[in-house]
Amino acid sequence: MQVDVMINHIGQLLPMNRKGPAKGEAMKQLEVRENVAIGIKDGDVVWIGSNADTSELVAARVINARGALVTPGLVEPHTHLVFGGSREQELALKQQGVEYLEILKQGGGILSTVRATKEASKEALLEKALFHLDRMAMHGITTVEAKSGYGLDRETEMKQLQVVKEAQEKHPVDLVSTFLGAHAIPPQYQDNPDAFLDEMLAMLDDIQAENLAEFVDIFTETGVFDIEQSRRYLRAAKEKGFQVKIHADEIDPLGGTELAVEVGAISGDHLMVATDEGIAKLAASDTIGVILPGTSFYLGKETYARARDMIDAGAALAISTDFNPGSSVTENLQLIMSIAALKLKMSAEEIWHAVTVNAAHAIGRGEEAGMIAVGKKADIVIWDAPNYLYIPYHYGVNHSRVVIKHGKVIYERPEIR
Ligand code: IZC
Ligand code: ZN
């Protein structure tokens, strides 16, 4: 068989090829294939077999995996990719003990990024988004969800969504767009958040007509949007034909996890302070819990999401960086895999499900991303690691050696010596 690329001498391959998300116990069951090779043609995987049988492949390019780990490209299911400016001066406030929600209340935090995003040109936002995407791709991520939410007005929200669309034309990584117009209450609407939500809802027809977002998300939190407002907003979005997501129970336990299940959200994100009742409902539902432990870490919280209880109850979990300029400033999902191991006590088997197949299902890409299978897109990472246990274990650095997106090598670790 003629192929464009053959990857041979794969020590461990994680195909992650399954129907539907892995829930509860199923997150522990990892298929590991040893001593295999992969053939890629026209961007897709066309052959997976024993490394001893590669004589049937005629390859234009051979990449030797040198006995290392090979996995699907990572799927990043929750980022605030497009924004102007940065918030490094808030780090000193955090060190003085000023809380995240207090900074927001004083007009900083999200609102300071909103001001910087309004000021930035579309070209500048695009350039910056592409830079962050490059960095994600270097770290082995081949599919990325991207939220708006730093405009809080029609013009700037549209500008952000258009940047995602243009970034998709310029960057090989697959993007999935989410409208998060309901991310904070702009100052002029402080006394009338419902009118603001109506203004955001009024954008949905145009967003749909221009195909600018698949998902609608809301920040359900103290001082932002309450449960009643969130319910009304998400129901209205669903009626328009959008699937919905929720920033739920991130800081205060308002019942966002329960609401995610009630409205049939594709994912409930954060769930840091979800209650027993929320966890039980999540486990019994099709909603995927997207856990963002980098946020607990970065905000200096003692509390982490109860991932163990969630998995033990039967929930399907994904994990994510939450990449954003305020509460989790990193593109490195591998670092988050380590934090998930150390702070959420997730096993390596669970973590690999959480960054591949389950993450793909959390953003509606379960049929095409997060797996290595014949007939599917070749989104593949060759790691500088002997086995799958190694990535969460060796923390804070980039382990990817070769990143392949749709059959093309998009990153190769440089050799310094
Ligand atoms: O810019 O602070 N939590 N939204 C909700 C964020 C964090 C992003 C930010
Ligand atoms: Zn977020």
Short mmCIF file of C-alpha atoms and ligand atoms in Angstrom, two decimals:
data_model
loop_
_atom_site.label_atom_id
_atom_site.label_comp_id
_atom_site.label_asym_id
_atom_site.label_seq_id
_atom_site.Cartn_x
_atom_site.Cartn_y
_atom_site.Cartn_z
CA MET A 1 0.00 0.00 0.00
CA GLN A 2 1.28 3.45 -0.96
CA VAL A 3 1.18 5.98 1.89
CA ASP A 4 2.37 9.55 2.40
CA VAL A 5 3.72 9.02 5.91
CA MET A 6 4.53 5.94 7.92
CA ILE A 7 5.19 6.16 11.66
CA ASN A 8 7.01 3.01 12.70
CA HIS A 9 8.59 1.66 15.89
CA ILE A 10 5.73 2.88 18.07
CA GLY A 11 6.35 1.50 21.57
CA GLN A 12 2.87 2.28 22.91
CA LEU A 13 -0.10 3.46 20.91
CA LEU A 14 -3.28 4.76 22.55
CA PRO A 15 -5.96 4.52 19.82
CA MET A 16 -8.74 5.93 22.10
CA ASN A 17 -11.11 4.53 19.51
CA ARG A 18 -14.50 4.04 21.12
CA LYS A 19 -18.15 4.87 20.54
CA GLY A 20 -19.32 7.71 22.74
CA PRO A 21 -17.60 9.35 25.69
CA ALA A 22 -16.04 7.18 28.42
CA LYS A 23 -18.16 7.45 31.56
CA GLY A 24 -17.13 6.52 35.09
CA GLU A 25 -15.42 3.10 35.19
CA ALA A 26 -14.91 3.16 31.42
CA MET A 27 -12.43 6.05 31.89
CA LYS A 28 -10.08 3.54 33.54
CA GLN A 29 -10.10 1.12 30.61
CA LEU A 30 -7.36 2.14 28.26
CA GLU A 31 -6.49 0.14 25.16
CA VAL A 32 -2.70 0.10 24.73
CA ARG A 33 -1.18 -1.41 21.58
CA GLU A 34 2.51 -2.20 21.54
CA ASN A 35 5.07 -2.39 18.73
CA VAL A 36 2.82 -1.01 16.03
CA ALA A 37 3.07 1.27 13.01
CA ILE A 38 0.66 3.70 11.33
CA GLY A 39 0.18 4.57 7.67
CA ILE A 40 -1.21 7.99 6.65
CA LYS A 41 -2.56 8.98 3.24
CA ASP A 42 -4.36 12.13 2.10
CA GLY A 43 -4.49 13.34 5.68
CA ASP A 44 -6.18 10.25 7.08
CA VAL A 45 -5.02 7.16 8.92
CA VAL A 46 -5.27 4.30 6.41
CA TRP A 47 -3.35 1.52 8.13
CA ILE A 48 -2.58 0.45 11.70
CA GLY A 49 -0.68 -2.79 12.18
CA SER A 50 2.22 -4.61 13.72
CA ASN A 51 5.60 -2.99 13.32
CA ALA A 52 6.72 -6.37 11.94
CA ASP A 53 4.30 -6.13 9.01
CA THR A 54 5.24 -2.74 7.55
CA SER A 55 6.73 -4.34 4.42
CA GLU A 56 3.29 -3.96 2.85
CA LEU A 57 3.62 -0.14 3.14
CA VAL A 58 5.50 1.99 0.61
CA ALA A 59 5.97 5.35 2.32
CA ALA A 60 7.05 8.71 0.93
CA ARG A 61 8.21 9.69 4.41
CA VAL A 62 9.05 7.48 7.39
CA ILE A 63 9.04 8.85 10.93
CA ASN A 64 10.69 6.59 13.46
CA ALA A 65 8.90 6.83 16.82
CA ARG A 66 11.98 5.24 18.47
CA GLY A 67 9.91 3.01 20.72
CA ALA A 68 8.06 5.95 22.25
CA LEU A 69 4.46 6.76 23.08
CA VAL A 70 2.08 7.83 20.29
CA THR A 71 -1.38 9.23 20.98
CA PRO A 72 -4.15 11.19 19.28
CA GLY A 73 -3.60 14.93 19.07
CA LEU A 74 -4.89 16.46 22.29
CA VAL A 75 -8.32 18.11 22.25
CA GLU A 76 -8.59 21.37 24.21
CA PRO A 77 -12.30 21.86 25.03
CA HIS A 78 -12.34 25.24 26.83
CA THR A 79 -10.31 28.34 25.96
CA HIS A 80 -10.80 32.09 25.87
CA LEU A 81 -8.49 32.26 22.86
CA VAL A 82 -9.18 35.72 21.43
CA PHE A 83 -8.44 38.71 23.64
CA GLY A 84 -6.56 41.99 23.69
CA GLY A 85 -3.89 42.91 26.23
CA SER A 86 -2.88 40.93 29.29
CA ARG A 87 -3.34 41.22 33.07
CA GLU A 88 0.07 40.64 34.62
CA GLN A 89 -0.42 43.58 37.00
CA GLU A 90 -3.26 41.61 38.66
CA LEU A 91 -0.82 38.99 39.91
CA ALA A 92 0.45 41.40 42.59
CA LEU A 93 -3.17 42.04 43.68
CA LYS A 94 -3.71 38.29 43.97
CA GLN A 95 -0.58 38.02 46.09
CA GLN A 96 -2.08 40.66 48.41
CA GLY A 97 -5.13 38.46 48.76
CA VAL A 98 -7.54 40.38 46.53
CA GLU A 99 -10.02 37.79 45.23
CA TYR A 100 -10.74 37.19 41.54
CA LEU A 101 -14.39 38.29 41.88
CA GLU A 102 -13.34 41.39 43.87
CA ILE A 103 -10.99 42.47 41.06
CA LEU A 104 -13.89 42.05 38.63
CA LYS A 105 -16.23 44.03 40.90
CA GLN A 106 -13.74 46.90 40.88
CA GLY A 107 -13.89 47.02 37.10
CA GLY A 108 -10.74 44.94 36.50
CA GLY A 109 -10.41 41.30 35.55
CA ILE A 110 -12.65 40.36 32.62
CA LEU A 111 -13.69 44.02 32.26
CA SER A 112 -10.10 45.14 31.81
CA THR A 113 -9.65 42.55 29.04
CA VAL A 114 -12.92 43.81 27.52
CA ARG A 115 -11.47 47.33 27.28
CA ALA A 116 -8.26 46.03 25.68
CA THR A 117 -10.21 43.85 23.24
CA LYS A 118 -12.43 46.76 22.17
CA GLU A 119 -9.33 48.84 21.45
CA ALA A 120 -7.51 46.14 19.50
CA SER A 121 -7.88 45.91 15.73
CA LYS A 122 -9.16 42.71 14.21
CA GLU A 123 -5.75 42.16 12.63
CA ALA A 124 -3.98 42.50 15.97
CA LEU A 125 -6.41 40.11 17.66
CA LEU A 126 -5.94 37.60 14.86
CA GLU A 127 -2.15 37.78 15.07
CA LYS A 128 -2.28 37.22 18.83
CA ALA A 129 -4.76 34.34 18.57
CA LEU A 130 -2.55 32.65 15.95
CA PHE A 131 0.44 33.01 18.27
CA HIS A 132 -1.39 31.27 21.11
CA LEU A 133 -2.64 28.59 18.70
CA ASP A 134 0.94 27.94 17.57
CA ARG A 135 1.90 27.44 21.16
CA MET A 136 -1.01 25.06 21.77
CA ALA A 137 -0.07 23.08 18.66
CA MET A 138 3.55 22.85 19.86
CA HIS A 139 2.19 21.28 23.01
CA GLY A 140 0.37 18.57 21.09
CA ILE A 141 -3.10 20.13 20.80
CA THR A 142 -4.77 19.65 17.41
CA THR A 143 -8.37 20.73 18.15
CA VAL A 144 -9.30 23.84 20.16
CA GLU A 145 -12.56 25.31 21.40
CA ALA A 146 -12.49 29.13 21.45
CA LYS A 147 -14.91 31.43 23.29
CA SER A 148 -15.77 35.05 22.71
CA GLY A 149 -16.82 37.12 25.71
CA TYR A 150 -14.43 40.06 25.80
CA GLY A 151 -16.67 42.36 23.80
CA LEU A 152 -19.95 42.46 25.72
CA ASP A 153 -21.35 44.50 22.84
CA ARG A 154 -22.46 43.44 19.39
CA GLU A 155 -19.57 44.94 17.47
CA THR A 156 -16.73 43.58 19.58
CA GLU A 157 -18.31 40.16 20.13
CA MET A 158 -18.74 39.85 16.36
CA LYS A 159 -15.13 40.97 15.89
CA GLN A 160 -13.94 38.19 18.21
CA LEU A 161 -16.07 35.55 16.50
CA GLN A 162 -14.82 36.66 13.09
CA VAL A 163 -11.25 36.38 14.34
CA VAL A 164 -11.91 32.73 15.21
CA LYS A 165 -13.28 32.17 11.71
CA GLU A 166 -10.26 33.83 10.09
CA ALA A 167 -7.87 32.00 12.40
CA GLN A 168 -9.41 28.76 11.12
CA GLU A 169 -8.53 29.75 7.56
CA LYS A 170 -4.92 30.48 8.54
CA HIS A 171 -4.13 27.77 11.08
CA PRO A 172 -4.06 24.00 10.68
CA VAL A 173 -5.51 23.30 14.14
CA ASP A 174 -9.28 22.72 14.07
CA LEU A 175 -11.27 25.41 15.87
CA VAL A 176 -14.69 25.11 17.48
CA SER A 177 -16.39 28.43 18.22
CA THR A 178 -18.49 29.32 21.26
CA PHE A 179 -20.40 32.57 21.83
CA LEU A 180 -19.80 33.74 25.41
CA GLY A 181 -21.40 37.18 25.16
CA ALA A 182 -22.82 36.53 28.65
CA HIS A 183 -19.37 36.59 30.27
CA ALA A 184 -19.75 39.64 32.53
CA ILE A 185 -22.16 42.53 33.03
CA PRO A 186 -20.83 45.66 31.30
CA PRO A 187 -20.83 48.75 33.59
CA GLN A 188 -23.70 50.49 31.78
CA TYR A 189 -25.94 47.45 32.43
CA GLN A 190 -25.00 46.87 36.10
CA ASP A 191 -28.56 47.64 37.20
CA ASN A 192 -30.23 45.80 34.38
CA PRO A 193 -28.45 42.55 33.54
CA ASP A 194 -31.59 41.12 31.93
CA ALA A 195 -31.59 43.86 29.32
CA PHE A 196 -27.96 43.02 28.60
CA LEU A 197 -28.80 39.33 28.18
CA ASP A 198 -31.58 40.32 25.78
CA GLU A 199 -29.06 42.28 23.75
CA MET A 200 -26.78 39.23 23.58
CA LEU A 201 -29.72 36.97 22.63
CA ALA A 202 -30.61 39.40 19.85
CA MET A 203 -27.25 38.59 18.24
CA LEU A 204 -27.95 34.88 17.86
CA ASP A 205 -29.72 35.09 14.49
CA ASP A 206 -26.75 36.89 12.93
CA ILE A 207 -24.26 34.53 14.56
CA GLN A 208 -26.20 31.63 13.11
CA ALA A 209 -26.61 33.20 9.68
CA GLU A 210 -22.87 33.84 9.44
CA ASN A 211 -22.02 30.47 10.97
CA LEU A 212 -19.89 32.14 13.63
CA ALA A 213 -20.52 29.85 16.62
CA GLU A 214 -21.86 26.40 17.41
CA PHE A 215 -22.22 26.78 21.15
CA VAL A 216 -23.61 29.40 23.54
CA ASP A 217 -22.03 29.70 26.99
CA ILE A 218 -22.69 31.82 30.11
CA PHE A 219 -20.70 32.70 33.25
CA THR A 220 -23.07 31.68 36.06
CA GLU A 221 -21.46 33.16 39.16
CA THR A 222 -21.94 35.50 42.10
CA GLY A 223 -21.94 39.09 40.81
CA VAL A 224 -22.28 37.90 37.22
CA PHE A 225 -25.38 35.92 36.10
CA ASP A 226 -27.57 34.03 38.55
CA ILE A 227 -29.28 30.70 37.99
CA GLU A 228 -32.61 32.18 36.93
CA GLN A 229 -30.99 34.48 34.36
CA SER A 230 -28.79 31.66 33.11
CA ARG A 231 -31.74 29.29 32.71
CA ARG A 232 -33.72 31.81 30.68
CA TYR A 233 -30.70 32.67 28.53
CA LEU A 234 -29.67 29.11 27.78
CA ARG A 235 -33.23 27.99 27.05
CA ALA A 236 -33.60 30.84 24.58
CA ALA A 237 -30.30 29.87 22.93
CA LYS A 238 -31.45 26.26 22.65
CA GLU A 239 -34.70 27.37 21.05
CA LYS A 240 -32.61 29.10 18.40
CA GLY A 241 -30.88 25.77 17.72
CA PHE A 242 -27.59 26.24 19.60
CA GLN A 243 -26.09 23.67 21.91
CA VAL A 244 -25.15 25.15 25.26
CA LYS A 245 -22.34 25.16 27.80
CA ILE A 246 -22.09 26.70 31.27
CA HIS A 247 -19.28 28.13 33.40
CA ALA A 248 -20.81 26.44 36.43
CA ASP A 249 -19.94 26.36 40.13
CA GLU A 250 -16.47 27.82 39.54
CA ILE A 251 -16.20 29.92 42.67
CA ASP A 252 -19.53 29.88 44.53
CA PRO A 253 -21.88 26.86 44.53
CA LEU A 254 -24.97 28.40 42.90
CA GLY A 255 -26.26 25.15 41.40
CA GLY A 256 -24.76 25.60 37.95
CA THR A 257 -23.96 21.89 37.69
CA GLU A 258 -27.62 21.01 38.22
CA LEU A 259 -28.63 23.67 35.69
CA ALA A 260 -26.23 22.24 33.10
CA VAL A 261 -27.96 18.87 33.41
CA GLU A 262 -31.45 20.42 33.50
CA VAL A 263 -30.98 22.29 30.23
CA GLY A 264 -29.15 19.37 28.58
CA ALA A 265 -25.88 21.26 28.16
CA ILE A 266 -23.24 19.41 26.11
CA SER A 267 -20.82 20.31 28.92
CA GLY A 268 -20.78 21.84 32.37
CA ASP A 269 -17.42 23.52 32.88
CA HIS A 270 -15.37 24.11 36.07
CA LEU A 271 -17.66 22.38 38.68
CA MET A 272 -15.03 23.25 41.28
CA VAL A 273 -17.60 23.57 44.07
CA ALA A 274 -20.34 21.28 42.72
CA THR A 275 -22.51 19.78 45.48
CA ASP A 276 -23.33 16.09 46.09
CA GLU A 277 -26.64 16.65 44.34
CA GLY A 278 -24.96 18.29 41.35
CA ILE A 279 -22.46 15.44 41.07
CA ALA A 280 -25.21 12.79 41.23
CA LYS A 281 -27.19 14.57 38.50
CA LEU A 282 -24.12 15.00 36.32
CA ALA A 283 -23.26 11.31 36.63
CA ALA A 284 -26.77 10.29 35.56
CA SER A 285 -26.75 12.62 32.53
CA ASP A 286 -25.14 12.92 29.09
CA THR A 287 -23.53 16.24 30.04
CA ILE A 288 -19.74 16.09 30.13
CA GLY A 289 -17.95 17.67 33.07
CA VAL A 290 -15.07 19.81 31.82
CA ILE A 291 -12.69 20.24 34.76
CA LEU A 292 -10.20 23.12 34.78
CA PRO A 293 -7.82 22.48 37.67
CA GLY A 294 -5.32 25.07 36.42
CA THR A 295 -7.85 27.66 37.59
CA SER A 296 -7.83 26.40 41.19
CA PHE A 297 -4.05 26.36 41.04
CA TYR A 298 -3.70 29.81 39.49
CA LEU A 299 -6.28 31.48 41.75
CA GLY A 300 -4.58 29.96 44.79
CA LYS A 301 -7.62 27.96 45.89
CA GLU A 302 -7.46 25.07 48.31
CA THR A 303 -10.52 23.63 46.61
CA TYR A 304 -10.32 21.49 43.50
CA ALA A 305 -13.22 19.91 41.64
CA ARG A 306 -14.21 16.55 43.13
CA ALA A 307 -13.17 14.63 40.05
CA ARG A 308 -12.78 11.36 41.98
CA ASP A 309 -16.35 11.54 43.30
CA MET A 310 -17.61 12.49 39.83
CA ILE A 311 -15.90 9.57 38.08
CA ASP A 312 -16.80 7.14 40.86
CA ALA A 313 -20.43 8.26 40.51
CA GLY A 314 -20.27 7.49 36.78
CA ALA A 315 -19.69 10.88 35.12
CA ALA A 316 -17.72 11.49 31.92
CA LEU A 317 -14.98 14.06 32.50
CA ALA A 318 -12.73 16.09 30.24
CA ILE A 319 -9.94 18.40 31.39
CA SER A 320 -8.75 21.67 29.92
CA THR A 321 -6.33 24.57 30.41
CA ASP A 322 -9.14 27.21 30.50
CA PHE A 323 -6.51 29.30 28.68
CA ASN A 324 -7.42 32.95 29.42
CA PRO A 325 -5.60 36.12 30.53
CA GLY A 326 -6.94 36.11 34.10
CA SER A 327 -7.59 32.85 35.89
CA SER A 328 -5.38 30.36 34.04
CA VAL A 329 -2.64 31.74 31.83
CA THR A 330 -1.17 28.72 30.08
CA GLU A 331 -1.47 26.95 26.74
CA ASN A 332 0.19 23.83 28.15
CA LEU A 333 -2.44 21.10 28.52
CA GLN A 334 0.31 18.67 29.55
CA LEU A 335 0.84 20.76 32.69
CA ILE A 336 -2.88 20.47 33.39
CA MET A 337 -2.58 16.68 33.01
CA SER A 338 -0.02 16.75 35.83
CA ILE A 339 -2.23 18.97 38.01
CA ALA A 340 -5.13 16.56 37.34
CA ALA A 341 -2.97 13.69 38.56
CA LEU A 342 -1.60 15.49 41.62
CA LYS A 343 -4.62 17.53 42.75
CA LEU A 344 -7.66 15.76 41.28
CA LYS A 345 -6.13 12.32 41.93
CA MET A 346 -7.14 11.19 38.48
CA SER A 347 -5.30 8.13 37.17
CA ALA A 348 -3.22 8.34 33.99
CA GLU A 349 -5.84 6.20 32.22
CA GLU A 350 -8.60 8.64 33.20
CA ILE A 351 -6.49 11.64 32.24
CA TRP A 352 -5.85 10.33 28.71
CA HIS A 353 -9.59 9.90 28.18
CA ALA A 354 -10.11 13.42 29.53
CA VAL A 355 -7.80 15.07 26.96
CA THR A 356 -8.83 13.04 23.93
CA VAL A 357 -12.13 11.28 23.36
CA ASN A 358 -14.09 12.90 26.20
CA ALA A 359 -12.79 16.37 25.37
CA ALA A 360 -13.84 15.81 21.76
CA HIS A 361 -17.36 14.86 22.84
CA ALA A 362 -17.53 17.96 25.05
CA ILE A 363 -17.24 20.10 21.90
CA GLY A 364 -19.27 18.01 19.49
CA ARG A 365 -16.25 16.42 17.74
CA GLY A 366 -16.58 12.92 19.19
CA GLU A 367 -16.86 11.32 15.76
CA GLU A 368 -13.73 12.87 14.31
CA ALA A 369 -11.18 13.99 16.92
CA GLY A 370 -9.46 12.53 19.95
CA MET A 371 -8.80 9.10 18.43
CA ILE A 372 -6.49 7.26 16.04
CA ALA A 373 -8.49 5.00 13.75
CA VAL A 374 -8.45 3.88 10.13
CA GLY A 375 -10.59 6.24 8.07
CA LYS A 376 -10.27 9.14 10.52
CA LYS A 377 -8.12 12.27 10.29
CA ALA A 378 -4.50 11.68 11.21
CA ASP A 379 -4.15 13.97 14.25
CA ILE A 380 -1.23 12.38 16.05
CA VAL A 381 1.47 13.19 18.61
CA ILE A 382 4.78 11.34 18.94
CA TRP A 383 6.02 11.98 22.45
CA ASP A 384 9.43 12.04 24.08
CA ALA A 385 8.07 9.54 26.58
CA PRO A 386 8.41 5.79 26.99
CA ASN A 387 4.79 5.21 28.03
CA TYR A 388 1.49 6.93 28.81
CA LEU A 389 2.18 7.16 32.56
CA TYR A 390 5.12 9.41 31.85
CA ILE A 391 3.38 12.61 30.65
CA PRO A 392 1.47 13.49 33.86
CA TYR A 393 4.51 12.40 35.90
CA HIS A 394 7.17 14.70 34.40
CA TYR A 395 5.52 18.07 34.85
CA GLY A 396 5.70 21.59 33.49
CA VAL A 397 7.60 20.97 30.24
CA ASN A 398 6.67 20.16 26.67
CA HIS A 399 7.04 16.47 25.85
CA SER A 400 5.87 16.53 22.24
CA ARG A 401 8.47 15.53 19.66
CA VAL A 402 6.33 15.50 16.51
CA VAL A 403 2.81 16.85 16.10
CA ILE A 404 0.82 15.78 13.04
CA LYS A 405 -2.40 17.54 12.04
CA HIS A 406 -4.56 16.02 9.31
CA GLY A 407 -1.54 14.07 8.06
CA LYS A 408 0.88 17.03 8.00
CA VAL A 409 3.78 17.50 10.40
CA ILE A 410 3.06 20.88 12.01
CA TYR A 411 5.66 20.76 14.78
CA GLU A 412 8.97 19.02 15.33
CA ARG A 413 11.01 19.55 18.46
CA PRO A 414 14.20 21.33 17.43
CA GLU A 415 17.49 19.58 18.10
CA ILE A 416 19.77 22.05 19.86
CA ARG A 417 22.96 19.95 19.76
O1 IZC B 1 -10.77 36.54 31.69
O2 IZC B 1 -10.99 35.98 33.78
N1 IZC B 1 -13.52 32.65 34.67
N2 IZC B 1 -13.98 33.80 32.90
C1 IZC B 1 -14.61 33.07 33.91
C2 IZC B 1 -12.70 33.82 33.01
C3 IZC B 1 -12.40 33.08 34.14
C4 IZC B 1 -11.78 34.47 32.08
C5 IZC B 1 -11.15 35.73 32.57
ZN ZN B 2 -13.64 29.77 31.01
#
